[in-house]
CSV table of C-alpha atoms and ligand atoms in Angstrom, one decimal:
chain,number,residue,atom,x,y,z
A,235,UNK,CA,32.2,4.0,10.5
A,236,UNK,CA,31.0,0.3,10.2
A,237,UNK,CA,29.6,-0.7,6.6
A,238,UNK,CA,26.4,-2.1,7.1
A,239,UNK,CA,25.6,-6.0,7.1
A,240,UNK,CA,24.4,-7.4,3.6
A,241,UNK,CA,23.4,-11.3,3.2
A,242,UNK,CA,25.2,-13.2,0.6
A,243,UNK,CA,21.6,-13.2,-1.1
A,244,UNK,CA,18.1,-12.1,-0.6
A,245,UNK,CA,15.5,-14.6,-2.6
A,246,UNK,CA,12.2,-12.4,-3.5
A,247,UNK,CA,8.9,-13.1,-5.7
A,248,UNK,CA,7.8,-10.2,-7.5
A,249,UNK,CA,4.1,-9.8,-8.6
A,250,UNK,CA,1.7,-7.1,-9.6
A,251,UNK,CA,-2.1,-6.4,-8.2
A,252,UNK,CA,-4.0,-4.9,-10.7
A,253,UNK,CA,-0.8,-2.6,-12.3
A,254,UNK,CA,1.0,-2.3,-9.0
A,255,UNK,CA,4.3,-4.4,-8.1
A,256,UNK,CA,5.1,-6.1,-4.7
A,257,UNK,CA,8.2,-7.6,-4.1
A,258,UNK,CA,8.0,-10.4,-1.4
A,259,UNK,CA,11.3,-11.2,0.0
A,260,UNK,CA,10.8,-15.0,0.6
A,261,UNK,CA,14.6,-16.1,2.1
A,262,UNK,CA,17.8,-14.8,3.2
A,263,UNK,CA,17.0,-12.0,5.1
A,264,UNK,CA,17.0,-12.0,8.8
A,265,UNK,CA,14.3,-11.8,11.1
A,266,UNK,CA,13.7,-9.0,12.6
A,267,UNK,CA,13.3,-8.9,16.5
A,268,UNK,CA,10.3,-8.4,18.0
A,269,UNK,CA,7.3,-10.4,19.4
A,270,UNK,CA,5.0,-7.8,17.6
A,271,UNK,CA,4.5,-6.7,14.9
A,272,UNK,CA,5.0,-3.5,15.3
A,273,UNK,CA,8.4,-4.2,17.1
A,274,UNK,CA,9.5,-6.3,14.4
A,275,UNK,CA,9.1,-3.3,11.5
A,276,UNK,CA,10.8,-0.7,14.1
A,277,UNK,CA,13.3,-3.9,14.2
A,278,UNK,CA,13.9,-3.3,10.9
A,279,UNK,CA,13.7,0.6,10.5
A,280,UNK,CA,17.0,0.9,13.1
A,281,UNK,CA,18.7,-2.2,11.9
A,282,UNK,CA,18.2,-3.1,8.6
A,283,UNK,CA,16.5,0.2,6.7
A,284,UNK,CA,19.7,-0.4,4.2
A,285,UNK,CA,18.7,-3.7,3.2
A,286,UNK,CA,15.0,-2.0,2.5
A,287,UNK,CA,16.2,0.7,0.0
A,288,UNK,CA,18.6,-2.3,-1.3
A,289,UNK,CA,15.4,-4.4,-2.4
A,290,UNK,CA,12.7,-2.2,-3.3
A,291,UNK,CA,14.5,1.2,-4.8
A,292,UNK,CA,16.9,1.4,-7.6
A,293,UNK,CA,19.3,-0.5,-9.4
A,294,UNK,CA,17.4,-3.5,-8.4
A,295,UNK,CA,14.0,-1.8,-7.9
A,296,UNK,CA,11.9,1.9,-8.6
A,297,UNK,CA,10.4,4.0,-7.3
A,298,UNK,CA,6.9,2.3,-7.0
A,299,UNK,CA,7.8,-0.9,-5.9
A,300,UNK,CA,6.6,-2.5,-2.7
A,301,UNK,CA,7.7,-4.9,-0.9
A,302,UNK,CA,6.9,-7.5,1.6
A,303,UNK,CA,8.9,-9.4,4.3
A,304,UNK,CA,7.3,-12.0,5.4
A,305,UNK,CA,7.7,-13.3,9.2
A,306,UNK,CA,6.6,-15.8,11.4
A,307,UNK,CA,3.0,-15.4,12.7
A,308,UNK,CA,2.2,-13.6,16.1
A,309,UNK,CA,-1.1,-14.6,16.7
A,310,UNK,CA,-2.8,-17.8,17.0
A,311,UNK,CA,-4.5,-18.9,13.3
A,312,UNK,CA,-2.4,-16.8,10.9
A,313,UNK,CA,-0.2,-18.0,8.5
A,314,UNK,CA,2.6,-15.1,8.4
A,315,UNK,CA,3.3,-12.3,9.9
A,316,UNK,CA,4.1,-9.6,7.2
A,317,UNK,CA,5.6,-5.8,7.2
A,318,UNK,CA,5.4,-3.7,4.2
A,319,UNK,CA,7.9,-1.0,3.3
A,320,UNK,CA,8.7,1.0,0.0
A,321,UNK,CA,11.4,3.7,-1.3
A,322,UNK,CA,11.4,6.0,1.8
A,323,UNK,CA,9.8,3.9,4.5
A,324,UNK,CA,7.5,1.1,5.8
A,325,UNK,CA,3.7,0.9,5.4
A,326,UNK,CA,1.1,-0.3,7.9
A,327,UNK,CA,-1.0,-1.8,6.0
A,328,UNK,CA,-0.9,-2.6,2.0
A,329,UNK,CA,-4.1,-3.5,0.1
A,330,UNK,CA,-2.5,-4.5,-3.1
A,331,UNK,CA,0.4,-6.1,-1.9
A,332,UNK,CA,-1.7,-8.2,0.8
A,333,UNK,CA,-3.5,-9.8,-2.6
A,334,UNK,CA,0.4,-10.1,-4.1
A,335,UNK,CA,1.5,-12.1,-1.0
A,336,UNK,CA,-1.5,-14.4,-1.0
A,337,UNK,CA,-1.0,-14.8,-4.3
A,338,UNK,CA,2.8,-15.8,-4.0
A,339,UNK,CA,2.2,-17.9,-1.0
A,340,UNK,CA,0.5,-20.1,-3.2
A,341,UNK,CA,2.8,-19.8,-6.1
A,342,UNK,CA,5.2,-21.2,-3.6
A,343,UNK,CA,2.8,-24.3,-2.8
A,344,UNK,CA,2.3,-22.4,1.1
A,345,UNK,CA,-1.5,-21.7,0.9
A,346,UNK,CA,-4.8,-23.5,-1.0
A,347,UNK,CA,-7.9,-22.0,-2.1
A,348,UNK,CA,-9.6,-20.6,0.8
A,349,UNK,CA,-8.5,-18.5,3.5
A,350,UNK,CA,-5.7,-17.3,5.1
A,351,UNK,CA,-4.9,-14.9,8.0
A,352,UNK,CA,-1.7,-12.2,7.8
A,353,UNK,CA,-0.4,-10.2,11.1
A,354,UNK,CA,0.8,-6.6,9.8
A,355,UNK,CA,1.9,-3.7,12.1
A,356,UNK,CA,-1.6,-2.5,12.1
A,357,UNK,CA,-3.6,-5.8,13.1
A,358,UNK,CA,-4.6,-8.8,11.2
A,359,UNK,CA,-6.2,-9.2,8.1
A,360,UNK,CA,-7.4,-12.0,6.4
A,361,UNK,CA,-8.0,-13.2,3.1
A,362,UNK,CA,-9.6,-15.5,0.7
A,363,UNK,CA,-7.6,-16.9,-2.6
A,364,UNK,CA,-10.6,-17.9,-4.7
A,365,UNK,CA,-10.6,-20.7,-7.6
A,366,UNK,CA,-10.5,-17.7,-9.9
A,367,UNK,CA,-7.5,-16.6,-8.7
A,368,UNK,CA,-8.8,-13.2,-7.5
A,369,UNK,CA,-8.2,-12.8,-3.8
A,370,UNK,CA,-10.6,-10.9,-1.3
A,371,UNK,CA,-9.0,-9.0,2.0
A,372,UNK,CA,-10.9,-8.4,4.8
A,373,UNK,CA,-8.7,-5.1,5.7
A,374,UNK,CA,-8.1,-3.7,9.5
A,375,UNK,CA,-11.3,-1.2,10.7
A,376,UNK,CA,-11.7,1.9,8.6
A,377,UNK,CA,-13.1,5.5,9.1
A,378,UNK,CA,-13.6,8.5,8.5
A,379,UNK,CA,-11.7,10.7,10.9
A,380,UNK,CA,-12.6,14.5,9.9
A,381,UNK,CA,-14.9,16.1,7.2
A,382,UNK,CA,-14.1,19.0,4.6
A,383,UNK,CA,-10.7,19.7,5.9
A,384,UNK,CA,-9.7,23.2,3.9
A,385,UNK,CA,-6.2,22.9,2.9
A,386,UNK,CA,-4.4,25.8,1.1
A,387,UNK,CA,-1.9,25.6,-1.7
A,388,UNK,CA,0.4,28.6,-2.8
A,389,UNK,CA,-0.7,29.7,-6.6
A,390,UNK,CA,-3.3,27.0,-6.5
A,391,UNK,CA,-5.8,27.9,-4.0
A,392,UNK,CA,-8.2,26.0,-1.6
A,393,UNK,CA,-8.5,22.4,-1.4
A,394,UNK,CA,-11.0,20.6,0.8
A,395,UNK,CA,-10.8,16.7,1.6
A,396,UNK,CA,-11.6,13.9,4.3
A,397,UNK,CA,-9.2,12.6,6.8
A,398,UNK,CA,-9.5,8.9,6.6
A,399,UNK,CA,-8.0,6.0,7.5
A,400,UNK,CA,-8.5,2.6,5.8
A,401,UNK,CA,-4.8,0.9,6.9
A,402,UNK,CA,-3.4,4.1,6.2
A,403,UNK,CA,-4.0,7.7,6.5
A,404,UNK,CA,-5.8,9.9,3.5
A,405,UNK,CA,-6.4,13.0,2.4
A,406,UNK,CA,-9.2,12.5,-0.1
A,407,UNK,CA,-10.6,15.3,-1.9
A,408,UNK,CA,-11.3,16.0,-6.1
A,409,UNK,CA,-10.0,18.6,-7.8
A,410,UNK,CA,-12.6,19.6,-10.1
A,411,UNK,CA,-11.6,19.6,-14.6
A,412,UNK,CA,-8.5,17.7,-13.5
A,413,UNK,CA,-8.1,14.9,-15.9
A,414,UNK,CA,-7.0,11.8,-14.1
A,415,UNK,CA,-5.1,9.6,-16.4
A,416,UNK,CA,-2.1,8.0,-17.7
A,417,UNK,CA,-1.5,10.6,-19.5
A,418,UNK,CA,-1.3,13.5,-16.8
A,419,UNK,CA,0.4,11.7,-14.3
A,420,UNK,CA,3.2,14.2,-13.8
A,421,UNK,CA,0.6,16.7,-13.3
A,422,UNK,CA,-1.3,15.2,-10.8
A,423,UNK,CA,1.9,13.9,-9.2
A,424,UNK,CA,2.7,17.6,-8.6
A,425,UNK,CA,-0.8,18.7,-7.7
A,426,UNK,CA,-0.8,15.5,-4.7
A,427,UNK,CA,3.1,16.2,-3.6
A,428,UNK,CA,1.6,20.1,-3.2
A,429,UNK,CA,-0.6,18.9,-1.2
A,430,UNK,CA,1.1,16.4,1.3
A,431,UNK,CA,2.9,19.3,1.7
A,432,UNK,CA,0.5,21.5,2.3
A,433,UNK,CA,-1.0,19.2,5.1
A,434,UNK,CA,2.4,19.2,6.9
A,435,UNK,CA,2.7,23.1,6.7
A,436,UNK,CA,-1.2,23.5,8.4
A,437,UNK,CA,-0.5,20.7,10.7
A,438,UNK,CA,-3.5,18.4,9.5
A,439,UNK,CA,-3.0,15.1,10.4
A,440,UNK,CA,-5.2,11.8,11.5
A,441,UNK,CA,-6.3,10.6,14.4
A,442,UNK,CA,-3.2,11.2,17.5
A,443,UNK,CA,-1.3,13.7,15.1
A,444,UNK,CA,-0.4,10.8,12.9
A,445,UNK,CA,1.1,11.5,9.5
A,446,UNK,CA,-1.3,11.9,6.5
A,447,UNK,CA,0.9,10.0,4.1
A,448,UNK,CA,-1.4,9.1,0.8
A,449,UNK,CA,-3.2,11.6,-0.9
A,450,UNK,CA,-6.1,10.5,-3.0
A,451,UNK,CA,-8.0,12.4,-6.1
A,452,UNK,CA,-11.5,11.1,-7.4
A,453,UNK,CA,-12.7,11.4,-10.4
A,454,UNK,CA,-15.8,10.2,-12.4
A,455,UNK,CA,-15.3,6.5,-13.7
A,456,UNK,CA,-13.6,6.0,-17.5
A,457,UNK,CA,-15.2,2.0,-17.3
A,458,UNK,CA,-18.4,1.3,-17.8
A,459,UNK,CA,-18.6,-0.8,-14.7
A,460,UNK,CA,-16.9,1.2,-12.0
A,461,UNK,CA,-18.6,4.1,-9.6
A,462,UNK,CA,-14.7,5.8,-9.7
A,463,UNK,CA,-11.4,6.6,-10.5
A,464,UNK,CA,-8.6,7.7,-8.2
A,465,UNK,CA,-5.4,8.8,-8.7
A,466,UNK,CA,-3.2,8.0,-5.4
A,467,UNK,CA,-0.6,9.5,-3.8
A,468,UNK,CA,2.1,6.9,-2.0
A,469,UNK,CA,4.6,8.1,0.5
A,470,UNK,CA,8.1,8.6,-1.3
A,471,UNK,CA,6.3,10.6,-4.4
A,472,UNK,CA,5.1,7.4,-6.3
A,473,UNK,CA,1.9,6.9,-7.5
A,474,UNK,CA,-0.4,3.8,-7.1
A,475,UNK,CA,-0.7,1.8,-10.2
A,476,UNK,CA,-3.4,-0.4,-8.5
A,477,UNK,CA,-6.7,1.4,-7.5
A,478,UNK,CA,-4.8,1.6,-3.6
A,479,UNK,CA,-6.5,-1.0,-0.9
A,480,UNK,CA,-5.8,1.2,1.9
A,481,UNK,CA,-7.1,3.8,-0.4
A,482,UNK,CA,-10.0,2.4,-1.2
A,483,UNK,CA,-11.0,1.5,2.2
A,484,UNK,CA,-10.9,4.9,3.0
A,485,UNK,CA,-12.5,6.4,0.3
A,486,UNK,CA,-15.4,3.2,1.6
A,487,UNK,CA,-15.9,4.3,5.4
A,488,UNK,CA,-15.8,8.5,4.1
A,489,UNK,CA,-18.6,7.8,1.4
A,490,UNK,CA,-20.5,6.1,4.4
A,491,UNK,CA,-19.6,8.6,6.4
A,492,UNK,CA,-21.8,10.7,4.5
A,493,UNK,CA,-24.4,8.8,3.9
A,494,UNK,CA,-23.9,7.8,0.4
A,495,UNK,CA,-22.6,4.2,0.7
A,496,UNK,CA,-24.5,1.4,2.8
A,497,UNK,CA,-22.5,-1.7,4.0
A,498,UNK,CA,-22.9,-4.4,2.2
A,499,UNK,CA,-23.5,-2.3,-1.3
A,500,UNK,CA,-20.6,-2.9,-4.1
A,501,UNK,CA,-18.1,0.3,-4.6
A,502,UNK,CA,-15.7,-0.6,-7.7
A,503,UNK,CA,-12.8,1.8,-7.9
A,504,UNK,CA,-11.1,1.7,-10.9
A,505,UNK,CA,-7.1,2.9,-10.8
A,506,UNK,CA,-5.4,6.0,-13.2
A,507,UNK,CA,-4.4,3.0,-15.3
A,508,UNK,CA,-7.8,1.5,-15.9
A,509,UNK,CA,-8.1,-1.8,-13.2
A,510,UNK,CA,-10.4,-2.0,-11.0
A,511,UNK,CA,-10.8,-3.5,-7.3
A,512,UNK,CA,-14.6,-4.2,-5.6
A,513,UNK,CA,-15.0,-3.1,-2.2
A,514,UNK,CA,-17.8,-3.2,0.1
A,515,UNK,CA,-18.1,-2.2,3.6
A,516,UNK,CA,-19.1,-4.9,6.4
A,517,UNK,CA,-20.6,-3.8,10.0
A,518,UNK,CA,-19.0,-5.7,12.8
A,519,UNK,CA,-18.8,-4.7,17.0
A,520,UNK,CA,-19.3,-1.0,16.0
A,521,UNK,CA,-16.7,-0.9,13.4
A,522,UNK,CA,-16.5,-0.7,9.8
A,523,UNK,CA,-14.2,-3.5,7.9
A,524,UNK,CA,-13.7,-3.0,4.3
A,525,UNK,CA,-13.4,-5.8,2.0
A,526,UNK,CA,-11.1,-5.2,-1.5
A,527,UNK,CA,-11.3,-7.6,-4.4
A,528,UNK,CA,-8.6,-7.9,-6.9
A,529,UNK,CA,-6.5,-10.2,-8.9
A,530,UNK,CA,-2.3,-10.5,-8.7
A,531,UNK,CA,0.4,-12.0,-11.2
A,532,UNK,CA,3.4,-13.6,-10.1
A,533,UNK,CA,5.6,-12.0,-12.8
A,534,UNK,CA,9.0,-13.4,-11.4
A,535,UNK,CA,11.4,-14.8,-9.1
A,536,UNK,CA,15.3,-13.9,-8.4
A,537,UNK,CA,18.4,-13.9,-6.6
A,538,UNK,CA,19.6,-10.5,-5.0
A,539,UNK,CA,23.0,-10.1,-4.4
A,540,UNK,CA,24.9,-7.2,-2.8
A,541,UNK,CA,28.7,-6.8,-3.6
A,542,UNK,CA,30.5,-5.2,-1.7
A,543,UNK,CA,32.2,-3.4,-4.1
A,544,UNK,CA,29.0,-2.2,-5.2
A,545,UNK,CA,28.4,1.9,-4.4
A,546,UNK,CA,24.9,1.6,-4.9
A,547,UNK,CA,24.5,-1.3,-3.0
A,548,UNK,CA,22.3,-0.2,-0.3
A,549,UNK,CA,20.0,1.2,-3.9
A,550,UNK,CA,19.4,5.1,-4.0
A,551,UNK,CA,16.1,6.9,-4.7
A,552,UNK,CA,15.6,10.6,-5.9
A,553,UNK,CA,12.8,10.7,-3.7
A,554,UNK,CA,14.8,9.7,-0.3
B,1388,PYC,O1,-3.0,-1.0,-2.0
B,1388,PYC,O2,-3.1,-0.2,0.1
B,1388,PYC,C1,-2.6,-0.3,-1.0
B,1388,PYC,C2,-1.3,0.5,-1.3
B,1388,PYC,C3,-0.8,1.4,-0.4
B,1388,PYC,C4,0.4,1.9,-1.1
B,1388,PYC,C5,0.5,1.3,-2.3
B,1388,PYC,N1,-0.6,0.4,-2.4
């Protein structure tokens, strides 16, 4: 068996949105091939899935970390192309690490105030890096794809939730007494992972049997000046620091779904660690497209490198 190809270094600039890391690889790793973007993350997934446990999971990484390689544009207007990926896989669309690579673009003197457009896997989005620093996506369409899907777990009963899809697919539902904080986060990790799992086994999935990979919990709001708290559950078994983009989105088009949000009107979610995005809901050609406020700090730069003595070079996770 071949040994996989390393570079002699991968450059990255790691931030976090609102509690959650992002990891933008900035140089030294090949492009993928591909004139899509979608072509360009399957690109990646058969040739170069080593390098993506190498820079996200551990030693160098954990378990939560996103991160984000950036590629040329593929349509007309945008800045970058970029494709998301995390300890077991790549993402299609990433609210808090979209605000984390506008926010590192301009670290690295690539983007000004104002906006900016990103191809991902799942469309375009765009953005807008504000004097303020906080940075407002206008995510791909969102909806609500089924209603008070029953879901049952072994020794914990019935669960029912929305299917929804706001850049990724959700199960959203609330589990009622659960308290959703810091503190119980192993508990709800194992309540969510029980769950995903539980979708699997019944075969509930979104829209063209696609995979159901977050699972979100609401709870009544612990700041004064949010409407709720979540407590999200990423693919790989991590939870999101960060109130969740996609997530948020989701939980948006399902509220409206049911009549209890109007476009325009201000939803601000706040995250299991107490920071808070504002979304609202805009109506365009039939569709709904979510916008998701938040604020990122570039918290460092480095220098991978991958010896090739190294065992763990390729990283490891417990959860892949
Ligand atoms: O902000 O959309 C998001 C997200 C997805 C997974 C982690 N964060």
């Amino acid at each position: 068996m071949t040994s996989p190809a390393f570079p002699a270094v991968v450059r990255v600039v790691d931030s976090h949105t609102e509690g959650e890391p992002t990891r933008v690889v900035v140089d030294g790793w090949r492009q993928p091939a591909g004139s899509t973007m979608e072509a360009r993350r399957d690109d990646l997934a058969a040739h170069w899935d080593h390098l993506r446990s190498a820079v996200v999971c551990e030693p160098r990484g954990h378990n939560a970390m996103v991160g984000a390689l950036l590629t040329p544009p593929v349509s007309a207007g945008a800045a970058a192309g970029v494709i998301f990926f995390n300890n077991v896989g790549y993402l299609g669309m990433c609210g808090h690490g979209t605000i984390g690579v506008v926010r590192t673009l301009e670290h690295l003197g690539r983007i000004q105030i104002g906006q900016v457009r990103l191809d991902t896997p799942v469309g375009a989005v765009s953005a807008e890096l504000a004097e303020d620093g906080s940075v407002t996506i206008r995510n791909v369409p969102s909806y609500c794809h089924a209603k008070d899907v029953a879901v049952d777990l072994p020794g914990l009963g019935r669960v029912v939730g929305d299917v929804a899809y706001g850049g990724n697919w959700f199960f959203l539902t609330h589990l009622e007494g659960m308290d959703v904080s810091l503190g119980n986060v192993d508990a709800l990790t194992r309540v969510t992972l029980a769950i995903m799992e539980a979708l699997r086994r019944q075969g509930v999935t979104g829209a063209s049997g696609a995979e159901i990979d977050h699972v979100e919990l609401a709870a009544p709001p612990a700041r004064p000046d949010a409407d709720g708290r979540n407590f999200v559950l990423c693919p790989g078994g991590a939870y999101d620091r960060s109130p969740c983009g996609t997530g948020t989105s989701a939980v948006m088009a399902a509220l409206h779904a049911r009549g209890k949000l109007a476009v325009g009107a201000r939803w601000r979610q706040e995250s299991v660690t107490g920071s808070l995005f504002t979304g609202w809901l805009e109506a365009s050609e039939g569709q709904l497209i979510p916008h998701i406020r938040g604020m990122a700090y570039v918290t460092g730069e480095a220098t991978l490198r991958f010896d090739p003595t190294d065992p763990f070079r390729a990283g490891f996770t417990a959860a892949g």
